């Protein structure tokens, strides 16, 4: 295939491609030995592995040409970025181009296998499955690789990390960028056994992989195979080797193909038989390219499919306020929702920092769950936000529903790489094959002198990650209903939970407490709530307040302080994506004036974008500009209580803004 690509360079280089020439032997040795129940996470140079598991040259040609029938992504993602869910082949969840990012989802898959075996959920009539995570040697220097290795070693997970070491990043070589090779590095992770081999020697490669795979299937522990190989073609079609390589002659001397031919000749193959195989393969590849060039391209309409997997939760169902139920604080509504889900579904598990039995979360949001469901289902992770978030890709792939936490919104930043590149795009870039079904809980917001690293609002960053559903409830009943809907939604969900509302300790937030909804209560995403509704009035000024989270309480308290509950409508968005524009626009058109209330600094934010959308859609009915109130536009929320109070909105600040808008 490499030769066909080079002969037709101008045709196939329209889209980026990379080839596995020089890496073929170790890839083939691995691909030949995988079973349909196994999971593989190839990287972008692994086309030989794909051929070895049973893919055809034609199927790979469809991807290199980004055709509609590309079996991986329907023309959406780069060559050799597979996602496959065929019954007769190893399963391949989507992974991005970002080097090394597949290590955490792959390790999450192995952790899912570990969990299913520990809890009696695994298939018992087949060989125990394993995961193969293929990585380039340059990626092993990345921090997220360390997080993956750490968890694999800590929990003794059934995973093989295959490191193909060709000595190069792109133009930077190993001497410039690595203090040690991958096997030497892995030796520091106790419990991760590392082996170095010549990846150009088929016999050594096959027998080593065979022994390692057999051991993983039986002993359920992680291995790393470090295979030294040459890179005999360009890094990619856009980065030509002759521009920077000074080792081409030495690399060509280690070409695995002549060595493989020699091995075959020594094992009863004739020159004529090998020539016949080469000719047949060459003709098949040539015909595959010719046919793929004639294949249909995607249509413009194909752009708009599979951003989300369909959900059945489209209407509010169940009892929101059961007769005789206790009134509970918001944090307990979430706790009880998760307890009910875990009781009903053994596929449901919870993990994150400090959520285990000793503490049950820093806000006690997981209190008693580890004691009730055991340490396999509720467990602490290391301080690894990337692993916490990215592992859900693999957990979901094996049929589990993980609920995970980052301790504060300020700590979400190390996990954004996984949230953006792997979690949010998996459904779309796999053409609907691999939606990631997970819930990410994020305590958020300022109160009580939390300081600059425990108080931030981050919704504008997260709402800019397409492919996520995002909730931001203002009260316990909504939190429980949204948590239940999120569980039964096959897509990734982020739930922002304002820590100032958890216990209703902030003055004016008693409304966050709720009669606990029944177990069957579910609240669909994308349904705002007009919780203070007014009628259309021509003789007085009226305002629609659009808000969410803590802003709901500031708005309600401010309208009460003004004594204008009959002139101020308050719309609680409940979810930031999908967003209920219909309810928002209807309210604004009725009232004629609009104030958007947020806790984030007001510039360049979700709230500003929403205000712009309202202005665009409701311009003819507006009697004043759409206004926004949020925090002051400073870099961080200070620790001192006076400075914190000055920074963030309040009932009094919202009241003054409402007075300004009423008088406009």
XYZ file of C-alpha atoms in Angstrom:
664
model
C 0.000 0.000 0.000
C 2.871 2.346 0.751
C 4.127 2.064 -2.818
C 0.683 2.801 -4.215
C 0.444 5.885 -2.016
C 3.803 7.137 -3.235
C 3.037 6.424 -6.895
C -0.226 8.334 -6.556
C 1.052 10.958 -4.150
C -0.787 13.921 -5.630
C -4.085 12.062 -5.457
C -3.903 10.605 -1.973
C -2.101 13.529 -0.343
C -5.197 15.703 -0.602
C -5.812 14.360 2.892
C -2.985 13.585 5.310
C -1.793 10.024 5.490
C 0.966 8.140 7.281
C 2.196 4.636 6.601
C 3.554 1.809 8.700
C 6.518 0.942 6.503
C 9.267 -0.278 8.806
C 6.698 -1.058 11.516
C 4.856 -3.815 9.629
C 6.260 -6.845 11.422
C 5.439 -5.980 15.028
C 2.032 -4.637 14.018
C 1.190 -7.799 12.108
C 2.410 -10.002 14.969
C -0.005 -8.248 17.319
C -2.982 -7.954 14.980
C -2.902 -11.655 14.070
C -3.335 -12.680 17.706
C -6.242 -10.495 18.773
C -9.735 -11.911 19.280
C -13.138 -10.302 18.657
C -13.684 -9.738 22.397
C -10.419 -7.810 22.678
C -10.113 -4.043 22.394
C -7.432 -2.288 20.403
C -6.347 1.348 20.415
C -4.102 1.711 17.356
C -2.341 4.957 16.604
C -2.077 6.738 13.301
C 0.690 4.609 11.793
C -0.951 1.227 12.430
C -2.415 0.293 9.061
C -0.539 -3.039 9.100
C -2.234 -3.920 12.370
C -5.593 -3.063 10.809
C -4.884 -5.336 7.848
C -3.816 -8.085 10.244
C -7.135 -8.023 12.116
C -9.021 -8.463 8.845
C -9.515 -5.013 7.351
C -9.204 -4.854 3.565
C -7.051 -2.484 1.501
C -10.258 -1.110 -0.043
C -11.650 -0.175 3.385
C -8.433 1.631 4.259
C -8.429 3.379 0.882
C -11.920 4.678 1.602
C -10.541 6.375 4.678
C -7.407 7.822 3.120
C -9.688 9.429 0.522
C -12.259 10.522 3.183
C -15.150 8.815 1.401
C -18.734 8.484 2.594
C -18.356 4.724 3.153
C -15.136 5.047 5.134
C -15.916 2.373 7.764
C -14.309 4.316 10.589
C -15.691 7.848 10.424
C -17.559 8.353 7.124
C -14.884 10.772 5.957
C -14.612 12.800 9.140
C -11.209 11.969 10.540
C -7.638 11.307 9.433
C -6.264 8.210 7.788
C -5.569 5.285 10.129
C -7.631 6.792 12.918
C -9.891 3.785 13.237
C -13.094 3.229 15.143
C -14.572 -0.172 14.557
C -17.411 -2.174 16.065
C -17.553 -5.303 13.890
C -18.669 -8.552 15.517
C -15.812 -10.578 14.007
C -12.950 -8.204 14.839
C -11.384 -6.622 17.915
C -13.315 -3.562 19.041
C -11.675 -0.192 18.348
C -13.164 2.859 20.079
C -12.479 6.248 18.552
C -9.244 8.006 19.395
C -7.963 11.391 18.349
C -4.866 12.587 16.522
C -3.413 13.997 19.724
C -0.446 11.695 20.347
C -0.679 9.520 23.422
C -4.238 10.537 24.262
C -5.476 7.000 23.594
C -3.522 5.632 26.565
C -6.026 6.824 29.155
C -9.188 5.633 27.322
C -7.430 2.317 26.634
C -6.513 1.933 30.283
C -10.095 2.854 31.175
C -11.242 -0.025 28.976
C -8.967 -2.410 30.860
C -10.269 -0.982 34.135
C -13.784 -1.691 32.887
C -12.794 -5.305 32.223
C -11.288 -5.494 35.718
C -14.486 -4.110 37.244
C -16.780 -6.449 35.317
C -14.716 -9.459 36.349
C -14.637 -8.352 39.994
C -18.397 -7.815 40.061
C -19.418 -10.951 38.135
C -20.506 -9.090 35.006
C -17.955 -10.546 32.569
C -18.639 -13.132 29.862
C -17.568 -16.550 31.094
C -17.764 -18.641 27.895
C -14.816 -17.050 26.086
C -11.131 -16.372 26.545
C -10.627 -13.453 28.890
C -10.397 -10.228 26.874
C -7.532 -7.777 26.943
C -6.651 -4.344 25.642
C -3.817 -3.389 23.302
C -2.767 0.243 23.370
C -0.359 1.149 20.604
C 1.878 4.180 21.139
C 4.790 5.872 19.456
C 7.942 6.227 21.518
C 7.760 10.030 21.514
C 4.350 10.044 23.209
C 5.675 8.175 26.235
C 7.187 11.409 27.530
C 3.706 12.890 28.012
C 2.169 13.280 31.451
C -1.045 11.494 30.569
C 0.949 8.363 29.700
C 2.235 8.377 33.264
C -1.334 8.568 34.576
C -2.288 5.557 32.459
C 0.759 3.503 33.492
C 0.166 4.395 37.143
C -3.411 3.102 37.142
C -2.569 -0.001 35.126
C 0.165 -0.914 37.591
C -1.858 0.070 40.659
C -4.932 -1.979 39.787
C -3.157 -4.683 37.755
C -5.202 -4.226 34.609
C -5.264 -6.557 31.572
C -3.547 -4.281 29.078
C -0.599 -4.461 26.699
C 1.108 -1.186 25.861
C 2.825 -1.667 22.507
C 5.529 0.976 22.021
C 6.829 1.263 18.471
C 10.146 3.078 18.804
C 11.453 4.473 15.521
C 13.652 7.051 17.213
C 11.830 10.130 15.928
C 9.113 12.549 16.957
C 8.686 14.475 13.715
C 11.996 16.186 13.143
C 13.237 15.827 16.729
C 15.085 12.609 17.463
C 15.284 10.518 20.603
C 18.612 11.977 21.727
C 17.043 15.432 21.870
C 13.795 14.538 23.586
C 14.029 11.408 25.758
C 16.075 10.655 28.830
C 15.382 6.933 28.464
C 13.464 4.543 26.244
C 9.928 3.373 27.025
C 10.954 0.100 28.659
C 13.401 1.866 30.981
C 10.720 4.407 31.865
C 8.084 1.753 32.510
C 10.404 -0.028 34.943
C 9.619 2.713 37.443
C 5.978 1.628 37.590
C 6.055 -1.381 39.885
C 3.780 -4.084 38.574
C 4.087 -3.061 34.910
C 6.389 -5.622 33.283
C 8.399 -4.221 30.361
C 10.151 -6.135 27.563
C 12.367 -4.773 24.766
C 12.505 -6.575 21.425
C 13.648 -6.153 17.837
C 10.376 -5.158 16.173
C 11.760 -6.035 12.725
C 12.204 -9.727 13.611
C 8.917 -11.532 12.977
C 9.758 -14.656 14.968
C 10.877 -12.683 18.019
C 7.924 -10.318 17.714
C 5.296 -13.031 17.280
C 6.546 -15.327 20.034
C 7.010 -12.475 22.502
C 3.524 -11.134 21.837
C 2.102 -14.660 22.003
C 3.644 -15.247 25.439
C 2.608 -11.832 26.770
C -0.979 -12.123 25.540
C -1.310 -15.600 27.052
C -0.020 -14.267 30.377
C -2.397 -11.295 30.364
C -5.374 -13.534 29.575
C -4.482 -15.801 32.470
C -2.906 -13.565 35.126
C -4.743 -10.265 34.368
C -1.793 -7.899 34.704
C -0.239 -5.202 32.508
C 2.736 -5.489 30.160
C 4.706 -3.137 27.962
C 6.488 -4.305 24.827
C 9.085 -1.863 23.545
C 9.724 -2.710 19.891
C 12.626 -1.007 18.134
C 11.766 -0.342 14.474
C 12.898 1.924 11.632
C 10.667 4.505 9.966
C 11.088 3.884 6.232
C 8.687 6.432 4.889
C 7.650 9.995 5.559
C 6.300 10.998 8.960
C 3.132 11.956 7.108
C 2.417 12.908 3.532
C 2.958 16.532 4.515
C 6.319 16.076 6.275
C 8.798 14.501 3.863
C 11.660 12.492 5.328
C 14.297 13.963 3.017
C 13.752 17.402 4.601
C 15.351 16.473 7.912
C 16.373 12.792 8.195
C 20.092 11.992 8.417
C 19.705 8.295 9.222
C 17.897 6.976 6.162
C 20.630 4.561 5.047
C 20.963 3.067 8.511
C 17.180 2.734 8.781
C 16.890 1.032 5.386
C 19.467 -1.512 6.512
C 16.953 -2.590 9.181
C 14.010 -2.942 6.768
C 11.894 -5.828 8.171
C 10.538 -6.908 4.783
C 13.707 -8.598 3.429
C 14.135 -10.262 6.825
C 10.574 -11.618 6.662
C 11.107 -12.928 3.130
C 14.300 -14.663 4.266
C 12.403 -16.266 7.157
C 9.712 -17.545 4.795
C 12.280 -18.974 2.383
C 13.864 -20.829 5.303
C 10.459 -22.320 6.123
C 9.542 -24.041 2.846
C 8.249 -21.076 0.820
C 9.667 -20.801 -2.687
C 10.721 -17.643 -4.498
C 7.933 -18.273 -6.994
C 5.305 -18.605 -4.249
C 6.429 -15.391 -2.607
C 6.421 -13.581 -5.933
C 2.886 -14.810 -6.596
C 1.766 -13.465 -3.187
C 3.445 -10.120 -3.841
C 1.868 -9.803 -7.281
C -1.578 -10.716 -5.982
C -1.367 -8.235 -3.126
C -0.042 -5.493 -5.390
C -2.915 -6.018 -7.815
C -5.512 -6.006 -5.014
C -4.173 -2.749 -3.636
C -4.085 -1.157 -7.093
C -7.680 -2.198 -7.757
C -8.743 -1.045 -4.295
C -7.374 2.437 -4.944
C -9.070 2.590 -8.322
C -12.419 1.576 -6.839
C -12.064 3.869 -3.826
C -11.401 6.863 -6.076
C -14.792 6.237 -7.696
C -16.612 5.867 -4.364
C -19.143 8.448 -3.252
C -18.076 11.444 -1.191
C -20.112 12.595 1.804
C -22.906 15.067 1.067
C -23.292 18.418 2.841
C -26.192 16.903 4.782
C -23.854 14.274 6.240
C -22.176 16.981 8.302
C -25.133 17.142 10.641
C -25.439 13.553 11.862
C -24.231 11.829 15.037
C -23.312 14.867 17.104
C -25.258 13.050 19.825
C -26.739 9.597 20.150
C -30.533 9.729 20.533
C -31.954 9.650 24.059
C -35.337 8.360 25.195
C -35.611 10.965 27.974
C -37.552 13.751 26.284
C -40.346 14.534 28.777
C -40.513 15.193 32.521
C -41.722 11.999 34.169
C -42.308 10.688 37.692
C -43.228 12.500 40.878
C -41.329 15.691 41.607
C -42.966 16.329 45.015
C -44.262 13.063 46.464
C -46.730 13.416 49.300
C -45.077 12.935 52.671
C -41.519 13.037 51.313
C -38.838 14.793 53.348
C -37.415 18.158 52.370
C -33.707 17.712 51.774
C -30.700 19.823 50.866
C -29.348 19.815 47.338
C -26.277 17.694 48.042
C -28.473 14.922 49.436
C -30.670 14.911 46.333
C -27.615 14.033 44.271
C -26.441 11.464 46.810
C -29.823 9.727 46.893
C -30.080 9.766 43.091
C -26.739 7.996 42.744
C -27.606 5.518 45.482
C -30.840 4.615 43.693
C -29.017 4.219 40.386
C -26.290 2.042 41.872
C -28.866 -0.133 43.615
C -30.700 -0.668 40.345
C -27.772 -0.919 37.939
C -24.624 -2.892 38.620
C -23.034 -1.207 35.606
C -23.074 2.080 37.535
C -19.939 3.018 39.466
C -18.474 6.162 41.001
C -14.858 7.253 41.239
C -12.759 10.364 41.725
C -10.635 12.057 44.346
C -11.596 11.310 47.966
C -15.014 9.854 47.139
C -14.145 6.518 48.775
C -15.168 5.156 52.133
C -12.979 7.268 54.411
C -14.446 10.624 53.372
C -17.213 10.251 50.814
C -16.223 13.430 48.986
C -15.022 16.757 50.308
C -18.664 17.915 50.340
C -19.880 14.522 51.613
C -21.613 14.205 48.252
C -20.702 10.489 48.164
C -21.133 9.790 51.892
C -21.957 6.128 52.718
C -21.832 4.971 49.071
C -18.554 3.033 49.400
C -19.848 1.313 52.526
C -23.056 0.317 50.743
C -21.620 -0.749 47.399
C -18.020 -1.744 48.128
C -14.609 -0.528 47.096
C -14.834 -1.862 43.535
C -17.830 0.331 42.740
C -16.909 3.463 44.695
C -13.202 4.169 44.834
C -10.578 6.858 45.117
C -8.307 7.696 42.225
C -4.932 9.398 42.364
C -4.898 13.142 41.724
C -5.358 12.549 38.005
C -8.106 14.642 36.456
C -7.089 13.532 32.965
C -7.428 9.872 33.909
C -10.685 10.426 35.806
C -12.289 12.026 32.755
C -10.616 10.128 29.909
C -11.036 6.672 31.428
C -14.794 7.026 31.033
C -14.329 6.523 27.284
C -13.092 2.995 27.893
C -15.508 2.296 30.731
C -18.397 3.247 28.476
C -17.005 1.176 25.602
C -17.296 -2.040 27.636
C -20.882 -1.268 28.646
C -20.465 0.490 31.984
C -21.873 3.835 33.135
C -19.248 5.719 35.136
C -20.111 8.695 37.311
C -16.911 10.590 38.011
C -15.945 13.741 39.879
C -13.352 16.428 39.820
C -13.136 17.988 43.242
C -13.558 21.637 42.175
C -14.193 23.341 38.851
C -10.731 24.896 39.176
C -9.253 21.403 38.886
C -10.936 20.563 35.591
C -8.133 22.102 33.501
C -5.805 19.044 33.459
C -8.774 16.979 32.258
C -9.838 19.256 29.413
C -7.504 17.504 26.978
C -9.416 14.248 27.428
C -12.812 15.939 27.679
C -12.251 17.767 24.402
C -10.228 15.344 22.267
C -11.674 11.996 23.355
C -14.934 12.254 25.302
C -16.822 14.942 23.397
C -15.898 13.912 19.850
C -16.168 10.144 20.063
C -19.753 9.834 18.845
C -19.332 12.254 15.965
C -15.948 11.081 14.722
C -16.865 7.392 14.990
C -19.981 8.112 12.910
C -22.209 7.167 15.827
C -20.520 3.877 16.737
C -18.956 4.928 20.046
C -20.913 7.532 22.020
C -19.395 7.987 25.473
C -22.008 7.418 28.148
C -20.713 9.090 31.311
C -21.529 11.717 33.938
C -18.932 14.211 35.131
C -19.838 15.994 38.379
C -18.169 19.368 38.911
C -18.631 21.381 42.134
C -18.467 24.995 41.030
C -18.840 28.588 42.149
C -17.797 30.943 44.931
C -18.885 31.334 48.518
C -17.362 31.449 51.979
C -13.857 32.634 51.052
C -12.899 29.683 48.884
C -10.119 31.665 47.274
C -8.732 31.609 43.752
C -8.406 27.830 43.343
C -11.746 26.671 44.746
C -14.232 29.260 43.495
C -14.077 29.645 39.741
C -16.869 29.398 37.206
C -15.810 27.588 34.043
C -19.016 27.058 32.092
C -17.976 29.273 29.175
C -14.981 27.032 28.473
C -16.948 23.811 28.775
C -19.942 25.014 26.752
C -17.503 25.661 23.910
C -16.730 21.934 23.770
C -19.279 20.622 21.303
C -20.563 17.096 21.902
C -21.248 17.481 25.631
C -24.559 17.896 27.412
C -24.281 20.354 30.282
C -26.546 20.863 33.285
C -26.376 23.612 35.907
C -29.297 23.129 38.339
C -30.397 25.664 40.938
C -32.143 23.302 43.361
C -32.105 19.763 44.649
C -35.158 18.444 42.808
C -33.747 19.575 39.480
C -30.368 18.070 40.330
C -31.910 14.683 41.085
C -34.112 14.733 37.993
C -31.243 15.770 35.738
C -28.911 13.195 37.302
C -31.411 10.454 36.489
C -31.893 11.724 32.935
C -28.125 11.917 32.504
C -27.716 8.301 33.567
C -30.102 7.050 30.897
C -28.653 9.348 28.255
C -26.088 7.586 26.022
C -24.031 10.798 25.703
C -21.417 12.479 27.928
C -22.957 14.804 30.514
C -21.297 17.458 32.683
C -23.258 18.530 35.759
C -22.145 21.757 37.420
C -23.223 21.733 41.067
C -22.864 25.043 42.886
C -21.215 24.290 46.186
C -22.878 27.345 47.756
C -26.256 25.687 47.117
C -25.312 22.208 48.394
C -26.332 22.961 51.982
C -28.289 26.236 51.488
C -25.903 27.938 53.892
C -25.647 31.116 51.812
C -28.322 33.631 52.890
C -31.217 33.630 50.445
C -30.690 30.116 49.077
C -33.283 28.170 51.068
C -35.051 27.662 47.753
C -32.331 25.223 46.758
C -33.729 22.726 49.269
C -36.493 20.540 47.889
C -38.966 17.874 48.714
C -37.017 14.867 47.491
C -38.439 13.647 44.185
C -39.482 10.037 43.794
C -37.059 7.471 42.440
C -38.783 7.533 39.039
C -38.479 11.314 38.597
C -36.567 12.421 35.503
C -36.077 15.880 34.062
C -35.086 16.040 30.385
C -32.237 18.206 29.177
C -33.158 21.322 27.220
C -36.290 22.241 29.214
C -36.017 25.595 30.985
C -38.338 26.452 33.884
C -40.239 29.718 34.189
C -40.271 29.562 37.962
C -41.533 33.115 38.447
C -44.006 33.694 35.648
C -45.805 36.948 34.871
C -48.440 37.947 32.337
C -47.979 40.294 29.404
C -48.513 43.892 30.525
C -48.656 47.045 28.399
C -48.941 49.683 31.140
C -45.825 48.827 33.207
C -42.225 47.896 32.513
C -41.522 44.163 32.670
C -38.257 42.262 32.590
C -37.292 38.697 31.759
C -34.326 37.486 33.831
C -32.511 34.598 32.180
C -30.194 32.779 34.572
C -29.050 29.493 36.096
C -27.411 28.103 39.246
C -26.840 30.693 41.960
C -28.140 33.422 39.645
C -31.659 32.067 40.094
C -31.564 32.895 43.803
C -30.071 36.337 43.282
C -32.824 37.093 40.752
C -35.679 35.842 42.925
C -34.397 37.653 46.005
C -33.832 40.866 44.052
C -37.334 40.878 42.584
C -38.766 40.259 46.054
C -36.665 43.078 47.523
C -38.050 45.398 44.838
C -41.572 44.179 45.479
C -41.949 43.599 41.742
C -42.588 39.872 41.513
C -45.464 40.649 39.123
C -43.177 42.597 36.766
C -40.070 40.406 36.748
C -40.150 36.983 35.142
C -37.358 34.565 36.110
C -36.339 31.799 33.737
C -34.066 29.052 35.112
C -32.191 27.514 32.176
C -31.435 24.284 34.103
C -29.251 23.054 31.215
C -26.723 25.074 29.233
C -26.605 22.557 26.390
C -29.039 21.794 24.984
C -30.436 25.252 25.751
C -34.175 25.910 25.664
C -34.140 28.903 23.314
C -37.881 28.605 22.711
C -38.742 29.321 26.343
C -36.113 32.064 26.576
C -37.307 33.907 23.465
C -40.965 33.565 24.431
C -40.273 35.150 27.822
C -38.162 37.992 26.403
C -40.676 38.820 23.679
C -43.439 38.982 26.276
C -41.509 41.175 28.709
C -39.680 43.490 26.299
C -36.571 43.786 28.452
C -34.009 41.182 29.423
C -31.260 40.732 31.994
C -28.907 37.759 31.828
C -27.438 36.900 35.240
C -24.272 34.807 35.568
C -21.597 34.236 38.184
C -18.805 34.232 35.631
C -16.960 37.425 34.774
C -19.259 38.974 32.219
C -16.878 39.611 29.311
C -16.410 37.030 26.525
C -18.623 34.457 28.200
C -21.533 32.080 27.733
C -23.817 34.785 29.128
C -22.613 37.366 26.599
C -23.165 34.921 23.754
C -26.671 34.196 25.034
C -27.395 37.915 25.313
C -26.263 38.381 21.715
C -28.491 35.546 20.551
C -31.472 37.058 22.394
C -30.762 40.478 20.879
C -30.630 38.928 17.408
C -33.813 36.893 17.735
C -35.975 39.290 19.788
C -34.817 42.681 18.496
C -38.219 43.884 17.308
C -39.853 43.213 20.689
C -37.087 44.739 22.829
C -37.508 48.079 24.585
C -33.894 48.206 25.819
C -30.560 46.532 25.098
C -30.164 43.076 26.566
C -28.022 43.547 29.660
C -25.677 41.165 31.480
C -24.509 41.130 35.071
C -21.722 38.854 36.251
C -18.565 38.904 38.321
C -15.959 41.609 37.933
C -13.533 40.987 35.084
C -10.525 40.158 37.227
C -8.151 37.163 36.840
C -9.222 35.301 39.991
C -11.499 35.362 43.004
C -9.487 36.605 45.993
C -9.439 34.814 49.330
C -10.343 37.828 51.487
C -14.088 37.922 52.143
C -14.438 41.631 51.348
C -12.660 41.175 48.029
C -14.695 38.051 47.244
C -17.925 39.935 47.945
C -16.757 42.776 45.711
C -15.889 40.320 42.930
C -19.052 38.257 42.585
C -22.684 39.251 41.996
C -25.209 39.411 44.829
C -28.878 40.061 45.405
C -28.134 43.755 45.943
C -26.098 44.037 42.708
C -28.802 42.282 40.688
C -31.424 44.541 42.296
C -29.539 47.657 41.168
C -29.161 46.286 37.649
C -32.892 45.559 37.499
C -33.655 49.110 38.606
C -31.357 50.430 35.887
C -33.078 48.316 33.261
C -36.565 49.200 34.458
C -35.706 52.893 34.159
C -34.190 52.594 30.674
